[in-house]
PDB file of C-alpha atoms in Angstrom:
ATOM      1  CA  MET A   1       0.098   0.034   0.051  1.00  0.00           C
ATOM      2  CA  LYS A   2       3.126   2.449   1.039  1.00  0.00           C
ATOM      3  CA  ARG A   3       4.330   2.083  -2.845  1.00  0.00           C
ATOM      4  CA  ILE A   4       1.251   2.476  -4.186  1.00  0.00           C
ATOM      5  CA  VAL A   5       0.094   6.365  -2.409  1.00  0.00           C
ATOM      6  CA  SER A   6       3.924   7.209  -2.956  1.00  0.00           C
ATOM      7  CA  GLY A   7       3.622   6.380  -6.637  1.00  0.00           C
ATOM      8  CA  SER A   8       0.462   8.320  -6.676  1.00  0.00           C
ATOM      9  CA  ILE A   9       1.831  11.002  -5.345  1.00  0.00           C
ATOM     10  CA  LEU A  10       4.607  10.774  -7.365  1.00  0.00           C
ATOM     11  CA  LEU A  11       2.719  11.576 -10.276  1.00  0.00           C
ATOM     12  CA  ILE A  12       0.730  14.408  -8.873  1.00  0.00           C
ATOM     13  CA  CYS A  13       3.625  16.057  -7.810  1.00  0.00           C
ATOM     14  CA  ALA A  14       5.112  15.468 -11.786  1.00  0.00           C
ATOM     15  CA  ALA A  15       1.774  16.620 -13.703  1.00  0.00           C
ATOM     16  CA  MET A  16       1.822  19.727 -11.276  1.00  0.00           C
ATOM     17  CA  PHE A  17       6.041  20.422 -12.371  1.00  0.00           C
ATOM     18  CA  PHE A  18       5.188  19.534 -16.043  1.00  0.00           C
ATOM     19  CA  ALA A  19       1.286  22.111 -16.059  1.00  0.00           C
ATOM     20  CA  CYS A  20       3.981  24.672 -13.829  1.00  0.00           C
ATOM     21  CA  ALA A  21       7.124  24.894 -16.254  1.00  0.00           C
ATOM     22  CA  SER A  22       4.779  25.552 -19.230  1.00  0.00           C
ATOM     23  CA  THR A  23       2.296  28.214 -17.994  1.00  0.00           C
ATOM     24  CA  GLY A  24       5.375  29.704 -15.737  1.00  0.00           C
ATOM     25  CA  ARG A  25       3.535  29.484 -12.764  1.00  0.00           C
ATOM     26  CA  GLN A  26       2.632  28.056  -9.379  1.00  0.00           C
ATOM     27  CA  PRO A  27      -0.166  25.867  -8.668  1.00  0.00           C
ATOM     28  CA  LEU A  28      -2.924  28.133  -7.129  1.00  0.00           C
ATOM     29  CA  LYS A  29      -3.838  27.394  -3.790  1.00  0.00           C
ATOM     30  CA  ALA A  30      -7.608  25.542  -3.118  1.00  0.00           C
ATOM     31  CA  LEU A  31      -9.140  25.354  -0.018  1.00  0.00           C
ATOM     32  CA  VAL A  32     -11.666  22.209   0.035  1.00  0.00           C
ATOM     33  CA  VAL A  33     -14.319  23.562   3.242  1.00  0.00           C
ATOM     34  CA  THR A  34     -16.034  20.432   4.360  1.00  0.00           C
ATOM     35  CA  GLY A  35     -17.097  18.063   6.986  1.00  0.00           C
ATOM     36  CA  GLN A  36     -20.296  17.894   7.471  1.00  0.00           C
ATOM     37  CA  ASN A  37     -23.386  16.459   4.374  1.00  0.00           C
ATOM     38  CA  ASN A  38     -25.940  14.821   3.896  1.00  0.00           C
ATOM     39  CA  HIS A  39     -24.242  13.781   1.108  1.00  0.00           C
ATOM     40  CA  ASN A  40     -21.222  11.738   0.950  1.00  0.00           C
ATOM     41  CA  TRP A  41     -18.170  14.153   1.793  1.00  0.00           C
ATOM     42  CA  GLN A  42     -16.078  11.434   2.371  1.00  0.00           C
ATOM     43  CA  VAL A  43     -15.533  10.482  -1.058  1.00  0.00           C
ATOM     44  CA  SER A  44     -16.424  14.235  -2.327  1.00  0.00           C
ATOM     45  CA  HIS A  45     -13.470  16.030  -1.055  1.00  0.00           C
ATOM     46  CA  VAL A  46     -10.998  13.218  -1.305  1.00  0.00           C
ATOM     47  CA  VAL A  47     -12.183  13.181  -5.408  1.00  0.00           C
ATOM     48  CA  PHE A  48     -12.039  16.829  -5.401  1.00  0.00           C
ATOM     49  CA  LYS A  49      -8.139  16.451  -4.345  1.00  0.00           C
ATOM     50  CA  GLN A  50      -7.516  14.197  -7.212  1.00  0.00           C
ATOM     51  CA  ILE A  51      -9.529  16.502 -10.133  1.00  0.00           C
ATOM     52  CA  LEU A  52      -7.695  19.279  -8.977  1.00  0.00           C
ATOM     53  CA  GLU A  53      -4.022  17.866  -8.424  1.00  0.00           C
ATOM     54  CA  ASN A  54      -4.538  15.412 -11.296  1.00  0.00           C
ATOM     55  CA  SER A  55      -4.598  18.953 -13.725  1.00  0.00           C
ATOM     56  CA  GLY A  56      -1.220  20.410 -12.691  1.00  0.00           C
ATOM     57  CA  LEU A  57      -2.974  24.032 -12.165  1.00  0.00           C
ATOM     58  CA  PHE A  58      -4.388  23.645  -8.020  1.00  0.00           C
ATOM     59  CA  THR A  59      -2.307  22.787  -5.274  1.00  0.00           C
ATOM     60  CA  VAL A  60      -5.474  21.345  -2.528  1.00  0.00           C
ATOM     61  CA  ASP A  61      -6.281  21.373   1.686  1.00  0.00           C
ATOM     62  CA  PHE A  62      -9.003  20.684   3.223  1.00  0.00           C
ATOM     63  CA  ALA A  63     -10.613  22.438   5.912  1.00  0.00           C
ATOM     64  CA  ILE A  64     -12.755  19.678   7.426  1.00  0.00           C
ATOM     65  CA  SER A  65     -15.313  20.566  10.451  1.00  0.00           C
ATOM     66  CA  PRO A  66     -15.919  18.754  13.611  1.00  0.00           C
ATOM     67  CA  GLY A  67     -19.436  16.400  12.881  1.00  0.00           C
ATOM     68  CA  LYS A  68     -22.878  16.906  13.581  1.00  0.00           C
ATOM     69  CA  GLY A  69     -23.666  18.651  17.221  1.00  0.00           C
ATOM     70  CA  GLU A  70     -19.927  18.603  18.373  1.00  0.00           C
ATOM     71  CA  ASP A  71     -18.793  21.587  19.557  1.00  0.00           C
ATOM     72  CA  MET A  72     -17.479  24.008  16.390  1.00  0.00           C
ATOM     73  CA  SER A  73     -16.094  27.058  18.051  1.00  0.00           C
ATOM     74  CA  GLY A  74     -12.609  26.248  17.064  1.00  0.00           C
ATOM     75  CA  PHE A  75     -13.729  25.622  13.401  1.00  0.00           C
ATOM     76  CA  VAL A  76     -12.208  29.140  11.821  1.00  0.00           C
ATOM     77  CA  PRO A  77     -10.449  28.218   9.005  1.00  0.00           C
ATOM     78  CA  ASP A  78      -7.681  30.893   7.048  1.00  0.00           C
ATOM     79  CA  PHE A  79      -9.733  31.189   3.890  1.00  0.00           C
ATOM     80  CA  LYS A  80      -7.535  34.033   2.802  1.00  0.00           C
ATOM     81  CA  SER A  81      -4.156  31.912   2.259  1.00  0.00           C
ATOM     82  CA  TYR A  82      -5.909  30.321  -0.341  1.00  0.00           C
ATOM     83  CA  ASP A  83      -7.227  31.495  -4.067  1.00  0.00           C
ATOM     84  CA  LEU A  84     -10.163  29.044  -4.332  1.00  0.00           C
ATOM     85  CA  LEU A  85     -12.960  28.087  -2.086  1.00  0.00           C
ATOM     86  CA  LEU A  86     -14.159  24.924  -2.418  1.00  0.00           C
ATOM     87  CA  LEU A  87     -17.512  24.691  -1.119  1.00  0.00           C
ATOM     88  CA  ASP A  88     -18.638  20.720   0.216  1.00  0.00           C
ATOM     89  CA  TYR A  89     -20.427  21.670   3.281  1.00  0.00           C
ATOM     90  CA  ASN A  90     -23.738  21.315   4.402  1.00  0.00           C
ATOM     91  CA  GLY A  91     -24.455  21.065   8.133  1.00  0.00           C
ATOM     92  CA  ASP A  92     -24.012  22.678  11.556  1.00  0.00           C
ATOM     93  CA  ALA A  93     -24.162  26.905  11.718  1.00  0.00           C
ATOM     94  CA  TRP A  94     -20.068  27.791  11.651  1.00  0.00           C
ATOM     95  CA  PRO A  95     -18.776  30.175  14.456  1.00  0.00           C
ATOM     96  CA  GLU A  96     -19.703  33.994  13.110  1.00  0.00           C
ATOM     97  CA  GLU A  97     -16.235  34.672  13.090  1.00  0.00           C
ATOM     98  CA  THR A  98     -16.299  31.984  10.245  1.00  0.00           C
ATOM     99  CA  ASN A  99     -18.590  33.675   8.775  1.00  0.00           C
ATOM    100  CA  ARG A 100     -16.964  36.747   8.751  1.00  0.00           C
ATOM    101  CA  ARG A 101     -13.893  35.352   6.826  1.00  0.00           C
ATOM    102  CA  LEU A 102     -15.941  33.866   4.237  1.00  0.00           C
ATOM    103  CA  LEU A 103     -18.454  37.000   3.356  1.00  0.00           C
ATOM    104  CA  GLU A 104     -15.079  39.236   3.652  1.00  0.00           C
ATOM    105  CA  PHE A 105     -13.270  36.736   1.341  1.00  0.00           C
ATOM    106  CA  ALA A 106     -15.690  37.228  -1.215  1.00  0.00           C
ATOM    107  CA  GLY A 107     -15.727  41.238  -0.909  1.00  0.00           C
ATOM    108  CA  LYS A 108     -11.649  41.061  -1.225  1.00  0.00           C
ATOM    109  CA  GLY A 109     -13.047  38.710  -5.089  1.00  0.00           C
ATOM    110  CA  GLY A 110     -11.769  36.082  -3.902  1.00  0.00           C
ATOM    111  CA  GLY A 111     -12.465  33.086  -6.184  1.00  0.00           C
ATOM    112  CA  ILE A 112     -14.975  30.347  -5.157  1.00  0.00           C
ATOM    113  CA  ILE A 113     -17.201  27.445  -5.975  1.00  0.00           C
ATOM    114  CA  VAL A 114     -20.174  26.238  -4.463  1.00  0.00           C
ATOM    115  CA  TYR A 115     -21.258  22.412  -5.429  1.00  0.00           C
ATOM    116  CA  HIS A 116     -23.850  20.236  -5.334  1.00  0.00           C
ATOM    117  CA  ALA A 117     -25.400  20.007  -1.343  1.00  0.00           C
ATOM    118  CA  ALA A 118     -23.734  23.725  -0.448  1.00  0.00           C
ATOM    119  CA  ASP A 119     -26.487  24.813  -1.791  1.00  0.00           C
ATOM    120  CA  ASN A 120     -28.520  23.776   0.979  1.00  0.00           C
ATOM    121  CA  ALA A 121     -27.077  24.850   3.236  1.00  0.00           C
ATOM    122  CA  PHE A 122     -27.624  27.942   6.191  1.00  0.00           C
ATOM    123  CA  SER A 123     -31.260  29.283   4.890  1.00  0.00           C
ATOM    124  CA  GLN A 124     -31.673  31.565   7.176  1.00  0.00           C
ATOM    125  CA  TRP A 125     -28.415  32.901   6.777  1.00  0.00           C
ATOM    126  CA  PRO A 126     -28.954  35.832   4.061  1.00  0.00           C
ATOM    127  CA  GLU A 127     -25.529  36.633   2.688  1.00  0.00           C
ATOM    128  CA  TYR A 128     -24.909  33.133   2.443  1.00  0.00           C
ATOM    129  CA  ASN A 129     -28.061  33.227   0.071  1.00  0.00           C
ATOM    130  CA  GLN A 130     -26.864  35.485  -1.912  1.00  0.00           C
ATOM    131  CA  LEU A 131     -23.562  34.399  -2.242  1.00  0.00           C
ATOM    132  CA  CYS A 132     -25.254  30.662  -3.592  1.00  0.00           C
ATOM    133  CA  ALA A 133     -27.904  32.520  -5.837  1.00  0.00           C
ATOM    134  CA  LEU A 134     -30.074  29.484  -5.765  1.00  0.00           C
ATOM    135  CA  GLY A 135     -30.479  26.285  -3.045  1.00  0.00           C
ATOM    136  CA  GLY A 136     -32.246  24.199  -1.730  1.00  0.00           C
ATOM    137  CA  TRP A 137     -34.462  21.954   1.324  1.00  0.00           C
ATOM    138  CA  GLU A 138     -33.693  22.676   4.796  1.00  0.00           C
ATOM    139  CA  ASN A 139     -37.303  24.467   4.655  1.00  0.00           C
ATOM    140  CA  ARG A 140     -36.682  26.996   2.138  1.00  0.00           C
ATOM    141  CA  ASN A 141     -39.919  28.570   0.619  1.00  0.00           C
ATOM    142  CA  GLU A 142     -41.522  31.489  -1.074  1.00  0.00           C
ATOM    143  CA  LYS A 143     -39.803  33.506   1.753  1.00  0.00           C
ATOM    144  CA  SER A 144     -36.641  32.305   0.162  1.00  0.00           C
ATOM    145  CA  GLY A 145     -37.164  34.307  -3.458  1.00  0.00           C
ATOM    146  CA  PRO A 146     -38.763  33.090  -6.363  1.00  0.00           C
ATOM    147  CA  TYR A 147     -38.421  29.837  -8.376  1.00  0.00           C
ATOM    148  CA  VAL A 148     -36.165  30.249 -11.183  1.00  0.00           C
ATOM    149  CA  TYR A 149     -35.740  27.982 -14.352  1.00  0.00           C
ATOM    150  CA  TRP A 150     -35.389  29.099 -17.866  1.00  0.00           C
ATOM    151  CA  LYS A 151     -38.284  29.367 -20.543  1.00  0.00           C
ATOM    152  CA  ASP A 152     -38.997  30.860 -23.631  1.00  0.00           C
ATOM    153  CA  GLY A 153     -35.514  32.451 -24.280  1.00  0.00           C
ATOM    154  CA  GLN A 154     -35.316  33.666 -20.779  1.00  0.00           C
ATOM    155  CA  LEU A 155     -34.682  33.108 -17.419  1.00  0.00           C
ATOM    156  CA  VAL A 156     -38.024  33.404 -15.051  1.00  0.00           C
ATOM    157  CA  LYS A 157     -38.508  34.573 -11.556  1.00  0.00           C
ATOM    158  CA  ASP A 158     -41.801  32.572 -10.415  1.00  0.00           C
ATOM    159  CA  THR A 159     -42.961  33.729  -7.012  1.00  0.00           C
ATOM    160  CA  SER A 160     -45.652  31.216  -6.616  1.00  0.00           C
ATOM    161  CA  PRO A 161     -45.789  29.404  -3.374  1.00  0.00           C
ATOM    162  CA  GLY A 162     -43.811  26.273  -2.672  1.00  0.00           C
ATOM    163  CA  SER A 163     -41.353  24.505  -1.469  1.00  0.00           C
ATOM    164  CA  GLY A 164     -37.635  24.660  -2.873  1.00  0.00           C
ATOM    165  CA  GLY A 165     -35.436  21.957  -4.006  1.00  0.00           C
ATOM    166  CA  SER A 166     -36.073  18.400  -4.906  1.00  0.00           C
ATOM    167  CA  HIS A 167     -35.112  15.700  -7.779  1.00  0.00           C
ATOM    168  CA  GLY A 168     -36.728  12.604  -9.630  1.00  0.00           C
ATOM    169  CA  ARG A 169     -34.510   9.663 -10.569  1.00  0.00           C
ATOM    170  CA  GLN A 170     -31.104   9.692 -11.045  1.00  0.00           C
ATOM    171  CA  HIS A 171     -30.931   9.248 -14.923  1.00  0.00           C
ATOM    172  CA  GLU A 172     -28.434  10.846 -17.684  1.00  0.00           C
ATOM    173  CA  TYR A 173     -29.525  14.195 -19.088  1.00  0.00           C
ATOM    174  CA  LYS A 174     -27.816  16.288 -21.800  1.00  0.00           C
ATOM    175  CA  LEU A 175     -27.085  20.111 -20.559  1.00  0.00           C
ATOM    176  CA  ASN A 176     -27.977  22.622 -23.086  1.00  0.00           C
ATOM    177  CA  GLY A 177     -25.151  25.621 -23.249  1.00  0.00           C
ATOM    178  CA  ARG A 178     -26.958  29.057 -22.593  1.00  0.00           C
ATOM    179  CA  THR A 179     -23.646  31.919 -22.619  1.00  0.00           C
ATOM    180  CA  PRO A 180     -21.614  30.598 -25.179  1.00  0.00           C
ATOM    181  CA  GLU A 181     -18.812  33.478 -24.962  1.00  0.00           C
ATOM    182  CA  HIS A 182     -18.091  33.087 -21.368  1.00  0.00           C
ATOM    183  CA  PRO A 183     -14.790  31.373 -20.528  1.00  0.00           C
ATOM    184  CA  VAL A 184     -15.763  29.097 -18.174  1.00  0.00           C
ATOM    185  CA  VAL A 185     -17.634  27.311 -21.455  1.00  0.00           C
ATOM    186  CA  LYS A 186     -15.940  28.735 -24.297  1.00  0.00           C
ATOM    187  CA  GLY A 187     -15.162  26.211 -27.203  1.00  0.00           C
ATOM    188  CA  LEU A 188     -17.172  23.496 -25.124  1.00  0.00           C
ATOM    189  CA  PRO A 189     -20.220  21.868 -26.919  1.00  0.00           C
ATOM    190  CA  THR A 190     -23.703  23.396 -26.274  1.00  0.00           C
ATOM    191  CA  GLN A 191     -24.886  20.426 -25.809  1.00  0.00           C
ATOM    192  CA  TRP A 192     -23.693  17.110 -24.005  1.00  0.00           C
ATOM    193  CA  LEU A 193     -24.788  13.955 -22.464  1.00  0.00           C
ATOM    194  CA  HIS A 194     -24.119  13.736 -18.318  1.00  0.00           C
ATOM    195  CA  ALA A 195     -22.989  10.264 -16.380  1.00  0.00           C
ATOM    196  CA  GLN A 196     -26.289   9.855 -14.253  1.00  0.00           C
ATOM    197  CA  ASP A 197     -26.699  12.175 -11.450  1.00  0.00           C
ATOM    198  CA  GLU A 198     -29.475  14.152  -9.429  1.00  0.00           C
ATOM    199  CA  LEU A 199     -31.022  16.647 -11.591  1.00  0.00           C
ATOM    200  CA  TYR A 200     -31.779  19.672  -8.872  1.00  0.00           C
ATOM    201  CA  ASP A 201     -35.024  21.288  -9.771  1.00  0.00           C
ATOM    202  CA  ARG A 202     -37.643  23.981  -8.294  1.00  0.00           C
ATOM    203  CA  MET A 203     -34.594  25.483  -7.203  1.00  0.00           C
ATOM    204  CA  ARG A 204     -35.413  29.104  -5.585  1.00  0.00           C
ATOM    205  CA  GLY A 205     -33.709  31.906  -3.677  1.00  0.00           C
ATOM    206  CA  PRO A 206     -32.711  35.574  -4.507  1.00  0.00           C
ATOM    207  CA  GLY A 207     -31.626  33.960  -8.200  1.00  0.00           C
ATOM    208  CA  ASN A 208     -29.032  36.384  -8.679  1.00  0.00           C
ATOM    209  CA  ILE A 209     -27.332  34.563 -11.352  1.00  0.00           C
ATOM    210  CA  GLY A 210     -24.529  36.379 -13.155  1.00  0.00           C
ATOM    211  CA  ALA A 211     -23.747  34.297 -16.672  1.00  0.00           C
ATOM    212  CA  LEU A 212     -26.254  31.035 -16.829  1.00  0.00           C
ATOM    213  CA  LEU A 213     -23.599  28.155 -18.687  1.00  0.00           C
ATOM    214  CA  TYR A 214     -26.465  25.440 -18.559  1.00  0.00           C
ATOM    215  CA  THR A 215     -29.342  23.762 -18.058  1.00  0.00           C
ATOM    216  CA  ALA A 216     -31.228  20.875 -18.457  1.00  0.00           C
ATOM    217  CA  TYR A 217     -35.219  19.979 -18.845  1.00  0.00           C
ATOM    218  CA  SER A 218     -36.003  17.478 -15.100  1.00  0.00           C
ATOM    219  CA  ASP A 219     -38.843  14.994 -17.030  1.00  0.00           C
ATOM    220  CA  THR A 220     -42.003  13.959 -15.249  1.00  0.00           C
ATOM    221  CA  ALA A 221     -41.202  10.721 -16.798  1.00  0.00           C
ATOM    222  CA  THR A 222     -38.467  10.668 -13.934  1.00  0.00           C
ATOM    223  CA  ARG A 223     -40.498  12.734 -11.243  1.00  0.00           C
ATOM    224  CA  GLY A 224     -38.628  15.880 -12.355  1.00  0.00           C
ATOM    225  CA  SER A 225     -40.716  19.401 -12.584  1.00  0.00           C
ATOM    226  CA  GLY A 226     -41.074  19.708 -15.983  1.00  0.00           C
ATOM    227  CA  ARG A 227     -39.019  22.942 -15.967  1.00  0.00           C
ATOM    228  CA  GLU A 228     -35.742  23.218 -17.759  1.00  0.00           C
ATOM    229  CA  GLU A 229     -33.406  24.052 -15.050  1.00  0.00           C
ATOM    230  CA  PRO A 230     -30.914  26.380 -14.158  1.00  0.00           C
ATOM    231  CA  LEU A 231     -27.779  23.996 -13.378  1.00  0.00           C
ATOM    232  CA  ILE A 232     -24.368  25.617 -13.827  1.00  0.00           C
ATOM    233  CA  PHE A 233     -23.795  29.323 -13.220  1.00  0.00           C
ATOM    234  CA  THR A 234     -21.987  32.310 -12.201  1.00  0.00           C
ATOM    235  CA  VAL A 235     -22.986  34.180  -9.406  1.00  0.00           C
ATOM    236  CA  ASP A 236     -23.807  38.634  -9.207  1.00  0.00           C
ATOM    237  CA  PHE A 237     -22.020  38.887  -5.547  1.00  0.00           C
ATOM    238  CA  GLY A 238     -20.340  41.668  -5.294  1.00  0.00           C
ATOM    239  CA  LYS A 239     -16.359  41.201  -6.241  1.00  0.00           C
ATOM    240  CA  ALA A 240     -16.002  37.796  -5.764  1.00  0.00           C
ATOM    241  CA  ARG A 241     -15.487  35.590  -8.559  1.00  0.00           C
ATOM    242  CA  ILE A 242     -18.404  32.588  -7.501  1.00  0.00           C
ATOM    243  CA  PHE A 243     -18.967  29.064  -9.841  1.00  0.00           C
ATOM    244  CA  HIS A 244     -22.282  27.191  -9.114  1.00  0.00           C
ATOM    245  CA  THR A 245     -22.369  23.699 -10.224  1.00  0.00           C
ATOM    246  CA  MET A 246     -25.419  21.883  -9.380  1.00  0.00           C
ATOM    247  CA  LEU A 247     -24.177  18.631 -11.081  1.00  0.00           C
ATOM    248  CA  GLY A 248     -21.638  15.470  -8.761  1.00  0.00           C
ATOM    249  CA  HIS A 249     -23.921  13.813  -6.602  1.00  0.00           C
ATOM    250  CA  ALA A 250     -20.822  11.752  -4.955  1.00  0.00           C
ATOM    251  CA  GLY A 251     -21.176   8.236  -5.206  1.00  0.00           C
ATOM    252  CA  ALA A 252     -20.068   5.627  -2.429  1.00  0.00           C
ATOM    253  CA  SER A 253     -16.731   5.175  -2.808  1.00  0.00           C
ATOM    254  CA  VAL A 254     -14.184   6.663  -5.182  1.00  0.00           C
ATOM    255  CA  GLU A 255     -14.645   4.236  -7.494  1.00  0.00           C
ATOM    256  CA  ASP A 256     -18.043   3.716  -7.645  1.00  0.00           C
ATOM    257  CA  ASN A 257     -18.558   7.642  -8.354  1.00  0.00           C
ATOM    258  CA  THR A 258     -20.654   7.396 -11.957  1.00  0.00           C
ATOM    259  CA  ALA A 259     -21.454  11.261 -11.652  1.00  0.00           C
ATOM    260  CA  MET A 260     -18.478  12.751 -10.209  1.00  0.00           C
ATOM    261  CA  GLN A 261     -16.770  10.122 -12.635  1.00  0.00           C
ATOM    262  CA  CYS A 262     -17.523  12.121 -15.298  1.00  0.00           C
ATOM    263  CA  ALA A 263     -15.228  14.058 -18.129  1.00  0.00           C
ATOM    264  CA  GLY A 264     -18.196  16.858 -18.429  1.00  0.00           C
ATOM    265  CA  PHE A 265     -18.043  16.911 -14.827  1.00  0.00           C
ATOM    266  CA  GLN A 266     -14.947  17.408 -14.105  1.00  0.00           C
ATOM    267  CA  THR A 267     -14.277  19.707 -16.903  1.00  0.00           C
ATOM    268  CA  LEU A 268     -16.198  21.925 -15.916  1.00  0.00           C
ATOM    269  CA  LEU A 269     -15.357  22.131 -12.371  1.00  0.00           C
ATOM    270  CA  LEU A 270     -11.698  22.500 -13.323  1.00  0.00           C
ATOM    271  CA  ARG A 271     -12.742  25.421 -15.590  1.00  0.00           C
ATOM    272  CA  GLY A 272     -14.821  26.989 -13.167  1.00  0.00           C
ATOM    273  CA  ALA A 273     -11.917  26.720 -10.333  1.00  0.00           C
ATOM    274  CA  GLU A 274      -8.899  28.415 -12.840  1.00  0.00           C
ATOM    275  CA  TRP A 275     -11.955  31.040 -13.471  1.00  0.00           C
ATOM    276  CA  ALA A 276     -12.813  31.931  -9.872  1.00  0.00           C
ATOM    277  CA  ALA A 277      -9.152  31.312  -9.285  1.00  0.00           C
ATOM    278  CA  THR A 278      -7.620  33.924 -11.330  1.00  0.00           C
ATOM    279  CA  GLY A 279     -10.279  35.491 -13.738  1.00  0.00           C
ATOM    280  CA  LYS A 280      -9.405  33.032 -17.121  1.00  0.00           C
ATOM    281  CA  VAL A 281      -9.284  29.664 -18.534  1.00  0.00           C
ATOM    282  CA  THR A 282      -6.230  29.186 -20.238  1.00  0.00           C
ATOM    283  CA  GLN A 283      -7.295  24.896 -19.715  1.00  0.00           C
ATOM    284  CA  PRO A 284      -8.125  23.896 -23.567  1.00  0.00           C
ATOM    285  CA  VAL A 285     -11.079  21.834 -24.553  1.00  0.00           C
ATOM    286  CA  PRO A 286     -10.176  18.534 -24.203  1.00  0.00           C
ATOM    287  CA  ALA A 287     -10.491  15.384 -26.649  1.00  0.00           C
ATOM    288  CA  ASP A 288     -12.579  13.646 -24.231  1.00  0.00           C
ATOM    289  CA  PHE A 289     -15.146  15.889 -23.640  1.00  0.00           C
ATOM    290  CA  PRO A 290     -19.069  14.251 -23.532  1.00  0.00           C
ATOM    291  CA  THR A 291     -21.118  14.479 -27.012  1.00  0.00           C
ATOM    292  CA  ALA A 292     -24.940  15.439 -27.425  1.00  0.00           C
ATOM    293  CA  THR A 293     -25.412  11.855 -27.267  1.00  0.00           C
ATOM    294  CA  GLN A 294     -22.259   9.999 -25.911  1.00  0.00           C
ATOM    295  CA  VAL A 295     -21.239  10.469 -22.197  1.00  0.00           C
ATOM    296  CA  SER A 296     -17.391  10.878 -21.756  1.00  0.00           C
ATOM    297  CA  MET A 297     -16.064   8.493 -18.106  1.00  0.00           C
ATOM    298  CA  ARG A 298     -12.532   9.424 -16.107  1.00  0.00           C
ATOM    299  CA  LYS A 299     -12.243   6.882 -13.816  1.00  0.00           C
ATOM    300  CA  ASP A 300      -8.950   7.575 -12.449  1.00  0.00           C
ATOM    301  CA  TYR A 301     -10.075  11.576 -12.736  1.00  0.00           C
ATOM    302  CA  ARG A 302      -7.592  12.359 -15.261  1.00  0.00           C
ATOM    303  CA  GLU A 303      -7.643  13.972 -18.643  1.00  0.00           C
ATOM    304  CA  LYS A 304      -7.740  11.282 -21.577  1.00  0.00           C
ATOM    305  CA  LYS A 305      -4.849  12.605 -23.481  1.00  0.00           C
TER     306      LYS A 305
END
């Protein structure tokens, strides 16, 4: 086991060395904030480290909170030391100092990724809900903001009453591009088939979406909303660069992890991460990106050259 781990570390270090040599810059620093979630954070945070570090663009640290119901007073990460925060947390409230540090990081133009169920968290924290733009569950309703969905070529903000957040059964579904010139998606197909995953729908909140990048149709045949739902977008929140992806439901293990092994999910995560951290995307369009009819998988969490 020791030899396998050491080999993996050497491969990651080699990838980072060559990437930095070719770009002439040091890796960006990312912090994955996790430790509580109604999803399998024990898998997702490990996978994020692999995806980001295998690219050679990032080094990754973890801020892992105490468990549910445990003393949270010492959970005060040093966000300012990082170029990117990846939020993979949905659980107990943080200390006020941690809340302050997150908003300070955002206010100074920090890069943030909101991933999947992180948009379920902190339903009573107004600024956090603005940071996500849309969220679900945790007693969200019309007081949390309107439903937001795509209809007739535009975003609709629907103030009708009802609970926020649902999804039908997991299935493959097609993503539909809406802002093709944005750096995160420029050059990528306007339609591509995502591997089996949850499709969040009936999300609601402040609705301060910046650039809507991809939507997907939530089919009633899969117990969905019957609406075209916004799933990948940037968030308009002061100086911060925020990339929000609702894709990527974590599987049972690192090896059994279909949604996160999708090459489309990984590509968008990496491009969104670089954009959030720097404001630019230097990555070429990968040869293994999914097509409109064919899923593409990266089970080892690295691009197939």
